[in-house]
PDB file of C-alpha atoms in Angstrom:
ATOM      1  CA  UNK A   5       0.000   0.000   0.000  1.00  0.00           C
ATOM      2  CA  UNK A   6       1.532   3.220  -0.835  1.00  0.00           C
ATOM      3  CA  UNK A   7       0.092   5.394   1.049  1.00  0.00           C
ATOM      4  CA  UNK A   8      -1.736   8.956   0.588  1.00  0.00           C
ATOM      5  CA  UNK A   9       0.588  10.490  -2.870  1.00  0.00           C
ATOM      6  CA  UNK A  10       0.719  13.751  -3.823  1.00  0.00           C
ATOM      7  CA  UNK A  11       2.483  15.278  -6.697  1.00  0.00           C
ATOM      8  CA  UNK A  12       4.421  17.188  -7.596  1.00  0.00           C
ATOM      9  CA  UNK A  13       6.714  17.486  -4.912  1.00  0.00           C
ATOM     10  CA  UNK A  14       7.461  21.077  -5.114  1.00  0.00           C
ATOM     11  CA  UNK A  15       6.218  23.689  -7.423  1.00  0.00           C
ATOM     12  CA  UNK A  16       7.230  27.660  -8.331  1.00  0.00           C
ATOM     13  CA  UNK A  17       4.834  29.863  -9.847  1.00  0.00           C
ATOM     14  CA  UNK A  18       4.254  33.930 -10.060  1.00  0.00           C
ATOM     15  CA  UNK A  19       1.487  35.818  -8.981  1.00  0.00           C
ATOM     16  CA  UNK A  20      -1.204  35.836 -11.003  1.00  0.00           C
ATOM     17  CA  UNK A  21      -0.551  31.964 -12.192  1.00  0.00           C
ATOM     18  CA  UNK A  22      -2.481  29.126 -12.305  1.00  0.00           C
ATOM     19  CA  UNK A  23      -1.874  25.686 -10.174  1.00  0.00           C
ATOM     20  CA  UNK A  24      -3.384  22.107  -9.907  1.00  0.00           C
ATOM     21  CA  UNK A  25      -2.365  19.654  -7.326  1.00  0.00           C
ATOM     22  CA  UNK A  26      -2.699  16.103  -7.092  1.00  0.00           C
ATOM     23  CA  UNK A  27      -3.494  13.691  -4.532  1.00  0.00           C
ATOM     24  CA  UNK A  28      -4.385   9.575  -4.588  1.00  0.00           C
ATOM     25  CA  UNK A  29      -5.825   9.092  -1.204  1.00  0.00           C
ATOM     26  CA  UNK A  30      -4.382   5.640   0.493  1.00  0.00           C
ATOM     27  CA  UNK A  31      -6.057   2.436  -0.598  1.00  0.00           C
ATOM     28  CA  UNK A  32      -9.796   1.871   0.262  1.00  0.00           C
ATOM     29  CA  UNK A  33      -9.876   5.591   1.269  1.00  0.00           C
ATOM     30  CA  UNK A  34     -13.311   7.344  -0.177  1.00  0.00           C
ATOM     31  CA  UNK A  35     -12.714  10.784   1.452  1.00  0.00           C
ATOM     32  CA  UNK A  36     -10.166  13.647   0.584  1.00  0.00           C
ATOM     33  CA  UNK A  37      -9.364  16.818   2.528  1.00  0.00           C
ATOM     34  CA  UNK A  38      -7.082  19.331   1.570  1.00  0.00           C
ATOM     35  CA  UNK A  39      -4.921  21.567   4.137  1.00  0.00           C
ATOM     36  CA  UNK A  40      -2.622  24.729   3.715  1.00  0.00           C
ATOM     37  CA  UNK A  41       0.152  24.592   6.169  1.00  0.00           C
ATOM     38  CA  UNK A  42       1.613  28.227   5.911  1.00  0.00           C
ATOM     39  CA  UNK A  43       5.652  28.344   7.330  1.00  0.00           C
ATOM     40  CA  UNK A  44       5.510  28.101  11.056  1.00  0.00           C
ATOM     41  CA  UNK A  45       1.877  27.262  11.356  1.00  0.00           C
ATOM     42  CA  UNK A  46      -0.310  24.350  11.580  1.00  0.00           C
ATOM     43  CA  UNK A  47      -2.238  22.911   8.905  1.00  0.00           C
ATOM     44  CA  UNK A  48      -5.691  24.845   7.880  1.00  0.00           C
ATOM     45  CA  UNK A  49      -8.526  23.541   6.405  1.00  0.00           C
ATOM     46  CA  UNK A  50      -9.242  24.084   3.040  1.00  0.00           C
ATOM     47  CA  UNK A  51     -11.724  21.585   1.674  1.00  0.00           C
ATOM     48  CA  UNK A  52     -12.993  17.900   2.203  1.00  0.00           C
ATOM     49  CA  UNK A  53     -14.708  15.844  -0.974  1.00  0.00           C
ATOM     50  CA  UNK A  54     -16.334  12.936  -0.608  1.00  0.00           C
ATOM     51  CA  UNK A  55     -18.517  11.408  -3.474  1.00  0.00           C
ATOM     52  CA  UNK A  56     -17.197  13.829  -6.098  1.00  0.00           C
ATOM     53  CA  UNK A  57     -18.583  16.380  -4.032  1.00  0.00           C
ATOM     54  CA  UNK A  58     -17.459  19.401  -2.246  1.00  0.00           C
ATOM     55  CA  UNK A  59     -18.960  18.635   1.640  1.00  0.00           C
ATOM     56  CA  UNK A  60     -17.303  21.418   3.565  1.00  0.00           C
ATOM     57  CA  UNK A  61     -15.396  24.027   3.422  1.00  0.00           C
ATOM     58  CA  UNK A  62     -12.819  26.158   5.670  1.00  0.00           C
ATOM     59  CA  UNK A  63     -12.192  29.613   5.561  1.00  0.00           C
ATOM     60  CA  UNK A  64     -10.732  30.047   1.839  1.00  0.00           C
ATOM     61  CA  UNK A  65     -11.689  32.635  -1.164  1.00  0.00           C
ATOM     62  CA  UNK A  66     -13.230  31.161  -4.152  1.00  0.00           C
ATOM     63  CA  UNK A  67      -9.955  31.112  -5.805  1.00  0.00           C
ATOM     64  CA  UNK A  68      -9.639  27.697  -4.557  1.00  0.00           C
ATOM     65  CA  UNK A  69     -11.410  25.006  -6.156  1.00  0.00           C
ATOM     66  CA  UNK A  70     -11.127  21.096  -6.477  1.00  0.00           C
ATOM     67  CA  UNK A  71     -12.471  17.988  -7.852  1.00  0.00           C
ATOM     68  CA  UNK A  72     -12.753  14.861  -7.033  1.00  0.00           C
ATOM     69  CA  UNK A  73     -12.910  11.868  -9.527  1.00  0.00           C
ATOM     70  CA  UNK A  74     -14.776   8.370  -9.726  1.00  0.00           C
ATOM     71  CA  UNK A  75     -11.359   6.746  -8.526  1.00  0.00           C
ATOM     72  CA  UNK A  76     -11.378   8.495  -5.523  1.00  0.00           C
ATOM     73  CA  UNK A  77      -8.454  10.921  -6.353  1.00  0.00           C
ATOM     74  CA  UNK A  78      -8.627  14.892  -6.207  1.00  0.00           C
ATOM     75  CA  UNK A  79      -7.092  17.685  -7.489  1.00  0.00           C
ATOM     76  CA  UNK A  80      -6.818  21.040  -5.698  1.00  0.00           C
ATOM     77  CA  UNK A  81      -6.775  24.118  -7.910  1.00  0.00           C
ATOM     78  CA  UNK A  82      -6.079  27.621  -7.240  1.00  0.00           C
ATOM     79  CA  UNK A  83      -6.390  30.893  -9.366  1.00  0.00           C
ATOM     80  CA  UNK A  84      -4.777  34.105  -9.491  1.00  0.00           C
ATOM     81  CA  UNK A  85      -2.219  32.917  -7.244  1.00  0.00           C
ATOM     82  CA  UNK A  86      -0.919  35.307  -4.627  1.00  0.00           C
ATOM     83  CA  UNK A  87       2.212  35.768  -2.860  1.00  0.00           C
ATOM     84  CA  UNK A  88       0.196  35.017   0.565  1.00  0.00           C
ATOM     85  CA  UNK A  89      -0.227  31.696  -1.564  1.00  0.00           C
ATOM     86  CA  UNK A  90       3.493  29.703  -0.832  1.00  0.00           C
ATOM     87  CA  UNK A  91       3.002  27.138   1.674  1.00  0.00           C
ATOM     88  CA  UNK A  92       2.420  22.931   1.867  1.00  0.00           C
ATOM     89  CA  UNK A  93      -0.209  21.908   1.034  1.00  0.00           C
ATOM     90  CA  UNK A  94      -1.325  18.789   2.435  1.00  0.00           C
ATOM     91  CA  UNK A  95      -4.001  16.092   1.194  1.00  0.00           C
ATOM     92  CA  UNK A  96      -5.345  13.551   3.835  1.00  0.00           C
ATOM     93  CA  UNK A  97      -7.600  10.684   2.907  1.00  0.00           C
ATOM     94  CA  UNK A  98      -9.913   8.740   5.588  1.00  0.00           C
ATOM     95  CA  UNK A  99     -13.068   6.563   5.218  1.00  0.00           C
ATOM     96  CA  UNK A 100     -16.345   8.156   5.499  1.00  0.00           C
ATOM     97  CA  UNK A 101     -17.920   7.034   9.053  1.00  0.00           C
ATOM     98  CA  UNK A 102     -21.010   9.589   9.014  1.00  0.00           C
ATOM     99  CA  UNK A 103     -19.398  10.339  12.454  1.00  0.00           C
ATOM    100  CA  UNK A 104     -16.880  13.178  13.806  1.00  0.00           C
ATOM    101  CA  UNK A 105     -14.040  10.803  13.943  1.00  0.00           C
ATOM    102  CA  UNK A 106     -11.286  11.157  11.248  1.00  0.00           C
ATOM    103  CA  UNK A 107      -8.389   8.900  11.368  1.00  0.00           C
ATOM    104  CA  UNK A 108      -7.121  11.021   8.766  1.00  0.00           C
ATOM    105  CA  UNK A 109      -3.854  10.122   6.896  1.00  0.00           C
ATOM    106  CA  UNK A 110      -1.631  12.888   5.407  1.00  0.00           C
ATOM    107  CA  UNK A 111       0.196  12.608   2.186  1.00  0.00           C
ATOM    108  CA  UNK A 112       3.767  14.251   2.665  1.00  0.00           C
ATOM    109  CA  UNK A 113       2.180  17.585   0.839  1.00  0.00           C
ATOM    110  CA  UNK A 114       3.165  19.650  -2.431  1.00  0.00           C
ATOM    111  CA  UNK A 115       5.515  22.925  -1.153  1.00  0.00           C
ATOM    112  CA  UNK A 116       4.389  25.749  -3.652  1.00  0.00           C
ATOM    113  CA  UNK A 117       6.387  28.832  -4.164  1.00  0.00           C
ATOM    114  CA  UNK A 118       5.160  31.942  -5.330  1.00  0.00           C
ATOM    115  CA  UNK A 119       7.463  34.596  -6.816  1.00  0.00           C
TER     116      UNK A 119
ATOM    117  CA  UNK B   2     -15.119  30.058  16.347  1.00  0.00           C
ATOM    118  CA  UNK B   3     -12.665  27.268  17.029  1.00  0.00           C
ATOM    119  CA  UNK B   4      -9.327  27.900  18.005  1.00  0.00           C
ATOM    120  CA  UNK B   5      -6.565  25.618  19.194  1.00  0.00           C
ATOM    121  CA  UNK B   6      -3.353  27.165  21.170  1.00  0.00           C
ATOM    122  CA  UNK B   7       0.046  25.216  22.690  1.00  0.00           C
ATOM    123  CA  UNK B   8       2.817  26.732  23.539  1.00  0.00           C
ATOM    124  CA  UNK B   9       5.686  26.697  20.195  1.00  0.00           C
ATOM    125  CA  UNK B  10       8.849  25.251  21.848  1.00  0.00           C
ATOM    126  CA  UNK B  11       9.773  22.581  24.806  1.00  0.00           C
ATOM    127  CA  UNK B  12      13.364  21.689  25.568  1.00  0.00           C
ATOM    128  CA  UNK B  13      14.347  18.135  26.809  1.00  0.00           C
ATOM    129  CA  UNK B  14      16.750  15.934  27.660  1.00  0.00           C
ATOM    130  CA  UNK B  15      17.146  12.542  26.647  1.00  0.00           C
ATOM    131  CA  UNK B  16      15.784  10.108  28.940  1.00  0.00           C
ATOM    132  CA  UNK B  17      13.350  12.390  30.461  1.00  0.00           C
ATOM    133  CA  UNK B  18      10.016  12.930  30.239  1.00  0.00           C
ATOM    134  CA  UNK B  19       8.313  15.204  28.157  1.00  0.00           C
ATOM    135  CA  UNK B  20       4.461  16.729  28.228  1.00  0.00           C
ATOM    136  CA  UNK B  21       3.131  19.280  25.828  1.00  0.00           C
ATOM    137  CA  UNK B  22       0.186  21.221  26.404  1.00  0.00           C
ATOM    138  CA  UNK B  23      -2.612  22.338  24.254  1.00  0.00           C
ATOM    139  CA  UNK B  24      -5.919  24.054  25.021  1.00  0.00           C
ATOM    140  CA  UNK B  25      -8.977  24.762  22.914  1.00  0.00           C
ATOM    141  CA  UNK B  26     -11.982  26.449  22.531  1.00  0.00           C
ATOM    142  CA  UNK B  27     -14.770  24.502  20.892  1.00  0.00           C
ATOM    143  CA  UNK B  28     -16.668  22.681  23.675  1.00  0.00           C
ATOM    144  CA  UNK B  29     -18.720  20.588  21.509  1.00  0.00           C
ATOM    145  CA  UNK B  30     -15.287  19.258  20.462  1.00  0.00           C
ATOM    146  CA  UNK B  31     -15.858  15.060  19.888  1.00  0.00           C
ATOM    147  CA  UNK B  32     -11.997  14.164  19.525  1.00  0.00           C
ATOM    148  CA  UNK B  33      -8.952  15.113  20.186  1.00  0.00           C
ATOM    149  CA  UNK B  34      -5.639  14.266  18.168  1.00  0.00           C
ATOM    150  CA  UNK B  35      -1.762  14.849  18.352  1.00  0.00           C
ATOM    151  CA  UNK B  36       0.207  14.607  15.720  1.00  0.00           C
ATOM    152  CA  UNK B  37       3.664  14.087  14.757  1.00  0.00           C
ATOM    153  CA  UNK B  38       5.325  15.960  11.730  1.00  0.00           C
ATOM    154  CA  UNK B  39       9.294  15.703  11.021  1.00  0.00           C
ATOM    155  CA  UNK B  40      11.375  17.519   8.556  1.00  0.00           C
ATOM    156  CA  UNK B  41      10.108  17.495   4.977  1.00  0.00           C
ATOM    157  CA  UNK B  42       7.387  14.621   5.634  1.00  0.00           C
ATOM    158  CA  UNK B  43       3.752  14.548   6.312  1.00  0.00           C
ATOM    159  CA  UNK B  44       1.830  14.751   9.466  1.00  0.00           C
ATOM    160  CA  UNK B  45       1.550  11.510  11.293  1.00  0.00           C
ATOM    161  CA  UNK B  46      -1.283  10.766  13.546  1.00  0.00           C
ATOM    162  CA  UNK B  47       0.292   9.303  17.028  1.00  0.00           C
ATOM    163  CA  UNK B  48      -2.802   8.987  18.742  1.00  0.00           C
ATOM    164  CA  UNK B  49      -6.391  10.637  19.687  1.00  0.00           C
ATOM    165  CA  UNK B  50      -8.553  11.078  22.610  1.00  0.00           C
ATOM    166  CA  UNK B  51     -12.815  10.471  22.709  1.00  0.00           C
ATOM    167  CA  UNK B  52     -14.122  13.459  24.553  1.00  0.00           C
ATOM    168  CA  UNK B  53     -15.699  11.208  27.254  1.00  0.00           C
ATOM    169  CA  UNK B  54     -12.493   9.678  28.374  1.00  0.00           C
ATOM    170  CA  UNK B  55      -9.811  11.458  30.956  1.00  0.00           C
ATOM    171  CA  UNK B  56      -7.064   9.592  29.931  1.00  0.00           C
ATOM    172  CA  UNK B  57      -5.521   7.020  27.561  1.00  0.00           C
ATOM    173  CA  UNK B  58      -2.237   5.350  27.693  1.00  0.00           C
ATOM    174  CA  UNK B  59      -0.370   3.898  24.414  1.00  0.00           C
ATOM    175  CA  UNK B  60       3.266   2.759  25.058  1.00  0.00           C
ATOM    176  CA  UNK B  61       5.186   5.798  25.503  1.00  0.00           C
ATOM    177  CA  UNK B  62       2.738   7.722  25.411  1.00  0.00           C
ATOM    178  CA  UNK B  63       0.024   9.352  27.729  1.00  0.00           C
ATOM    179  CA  UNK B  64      -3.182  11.869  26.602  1.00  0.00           C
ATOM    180  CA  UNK B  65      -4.662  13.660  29.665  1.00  0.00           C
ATOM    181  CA  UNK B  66      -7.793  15.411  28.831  1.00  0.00           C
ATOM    182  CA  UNK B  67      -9.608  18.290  31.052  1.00  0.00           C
ATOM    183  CA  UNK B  68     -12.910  18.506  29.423  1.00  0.00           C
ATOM    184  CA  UNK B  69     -13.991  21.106  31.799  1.00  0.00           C
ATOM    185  CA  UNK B  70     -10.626  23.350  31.586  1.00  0.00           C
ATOM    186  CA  UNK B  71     -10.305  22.725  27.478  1.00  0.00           C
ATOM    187  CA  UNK B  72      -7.128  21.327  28.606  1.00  0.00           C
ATOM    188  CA  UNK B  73      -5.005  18.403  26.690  1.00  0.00           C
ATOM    189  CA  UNK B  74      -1.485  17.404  27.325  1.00  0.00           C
ATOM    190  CA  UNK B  75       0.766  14.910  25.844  1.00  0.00           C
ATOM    191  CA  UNK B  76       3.632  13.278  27.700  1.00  0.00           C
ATOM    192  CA  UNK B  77       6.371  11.159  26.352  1.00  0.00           C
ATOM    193  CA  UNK B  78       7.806   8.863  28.808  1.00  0.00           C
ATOM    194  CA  UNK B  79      11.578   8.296  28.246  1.00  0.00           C
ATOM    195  CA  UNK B  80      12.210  10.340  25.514  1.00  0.00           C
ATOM    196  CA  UNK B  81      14.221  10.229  22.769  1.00  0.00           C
ATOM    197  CA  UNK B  82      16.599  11.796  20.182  1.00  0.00           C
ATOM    198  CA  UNK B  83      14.103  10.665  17.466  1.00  0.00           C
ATOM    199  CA  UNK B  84      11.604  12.118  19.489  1.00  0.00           C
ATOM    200  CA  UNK B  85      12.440  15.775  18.392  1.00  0.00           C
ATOM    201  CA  UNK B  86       9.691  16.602  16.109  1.00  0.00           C
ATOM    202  CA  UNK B  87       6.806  19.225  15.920  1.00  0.00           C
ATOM    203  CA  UNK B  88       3.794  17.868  17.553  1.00  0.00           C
ATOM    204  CA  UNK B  89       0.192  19.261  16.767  1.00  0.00           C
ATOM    205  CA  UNK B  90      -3.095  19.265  18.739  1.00  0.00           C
ATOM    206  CA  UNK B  91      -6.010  19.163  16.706  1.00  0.00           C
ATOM    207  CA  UNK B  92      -9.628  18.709  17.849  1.00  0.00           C
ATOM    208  CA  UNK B  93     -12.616  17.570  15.586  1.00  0.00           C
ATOM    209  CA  UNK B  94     -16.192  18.300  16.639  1.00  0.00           C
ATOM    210  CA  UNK B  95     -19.764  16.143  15.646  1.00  0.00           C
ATOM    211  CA  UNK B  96     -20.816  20.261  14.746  1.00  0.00           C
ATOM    212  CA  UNK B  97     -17.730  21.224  12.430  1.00  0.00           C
ATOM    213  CA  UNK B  98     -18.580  17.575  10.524  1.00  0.00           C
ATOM    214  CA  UNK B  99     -15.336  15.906   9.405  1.00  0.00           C
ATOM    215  CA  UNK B 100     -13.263  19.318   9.648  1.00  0.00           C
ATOM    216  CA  UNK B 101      -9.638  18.918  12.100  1.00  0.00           C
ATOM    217  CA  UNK B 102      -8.558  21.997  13.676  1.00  0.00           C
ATOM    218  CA  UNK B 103      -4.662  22.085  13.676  1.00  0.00           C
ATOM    219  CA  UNK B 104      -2.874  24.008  16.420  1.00  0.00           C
ATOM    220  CA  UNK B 105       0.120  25.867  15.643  1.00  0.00           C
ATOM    221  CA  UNK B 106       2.461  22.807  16.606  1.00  0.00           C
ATOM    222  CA  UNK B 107       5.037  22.932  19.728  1.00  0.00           C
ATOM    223  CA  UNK B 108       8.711  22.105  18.556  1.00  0.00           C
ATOM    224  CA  UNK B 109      10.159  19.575  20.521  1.00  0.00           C
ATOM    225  CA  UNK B 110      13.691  19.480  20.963  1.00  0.00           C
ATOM    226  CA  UNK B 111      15.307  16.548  22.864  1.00  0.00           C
ATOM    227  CA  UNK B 112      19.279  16.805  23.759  1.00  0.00           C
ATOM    228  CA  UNK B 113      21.509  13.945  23.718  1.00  0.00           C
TER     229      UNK B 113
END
């Protein structure tokens, strides 16, 4: 079992750019979320899909957007990048419980840079 | 809203035991988590805490949980140079669905 993948390791864009980011969530895994860990800080929450569907959503602008597809896997895409943008960004997959707990597992995250 | 705080750097020595601290805000919170990041990898889940329980033991390590102060420590018995990580709390609540709240992480540094 590999484990939660993400790709590509590290990216550089400029402001103003375009990104996708890929994640295959670990093996029998139905459930993606998506995290922003900023330098210093601890992981936010961006997103979570679950049956191709966006089910909740943190505190993000609309320039964020993902997708999730019939295999489980998800993208993460953000517009108009901003400098405010660079961080790791981290996918975790878990099975869907219906219930608050979330053995989450992380992937080991994409570092964007934005120049 | 929900907010998660510990304190962002602990100083140990080897062999002794260490116990981070993490409070939080969202009483309705279901579970608890710590987890473990290193350098340039992901974040790895050590362990996690039902809001009924006080306490919960696994190997080295111990999760103490105040309900009634927000309070949640972690303490790592014996601990070791491969210890030295950053360690977050996070809580997750039945209200805020399957969203994990991340505090800022606590740096743990463990001398030889």
């Amino acid at each position: 079992d590999a484990g939660v993948t993400q790709s590509p390791t590290h990216l550089i864009k400029t402001r103003g750019q375009q990104v996708t980011l890929r994640c295959s969530p670990k093996s029998g895994h139905d459930t993606v979320s998506w995290y922003q860990q900023a330098l210093g800080q601890g992981p936010q929450f961006i997103f979570q899909y679950y049956e191709e569907e966006e089910r909740q959503r943190g505190n993000f602008p609309d320039r964020f957007s993902g997708h999730q597809f019939p295999n489980y896997s998800s993208e993460l895409n953000v517009n108009a990048l901003l400098l405010g943008d660079s961080a790791l960004y981290l996918c975790a997959s878990s099975l869907h419980q219906g219930s608050s707990y979330n053995e989450q597992f992380f992937g080991p995250g994409t570092r964007l840079t934005v120049l | 809203g929900e907010d998660v705080e510990q304190s962002l750097f602990l100083s140990v020595r080897e062999g002794d035991s260490s116990v981070i601290n993490c409070t939080y805000t969202d009483s309705s919170s279901t579970y608890l988590y710590w987890y473990k990041q290193e350098p340039g990898a992901g974040l790895q889940l050590l362990t996690y805490i039902f809001s009924n329980m006080d306490m919960k033991q696994d190997q080295r390590l111990t999760v103490l949980l105040n309900k009634k102060d927000k309070h949640l420590s972690l303490r790592i018995a014996d601990t070791q140079t491969g210890d030295s990580a950053i360690y977050f709390c996070a809580e997750s609540s039945s209200t805020g669905g399957f969203k994990t709240i991340f505090g800022a992480g606590t740096r743990l540094f463990v001398k030889a």
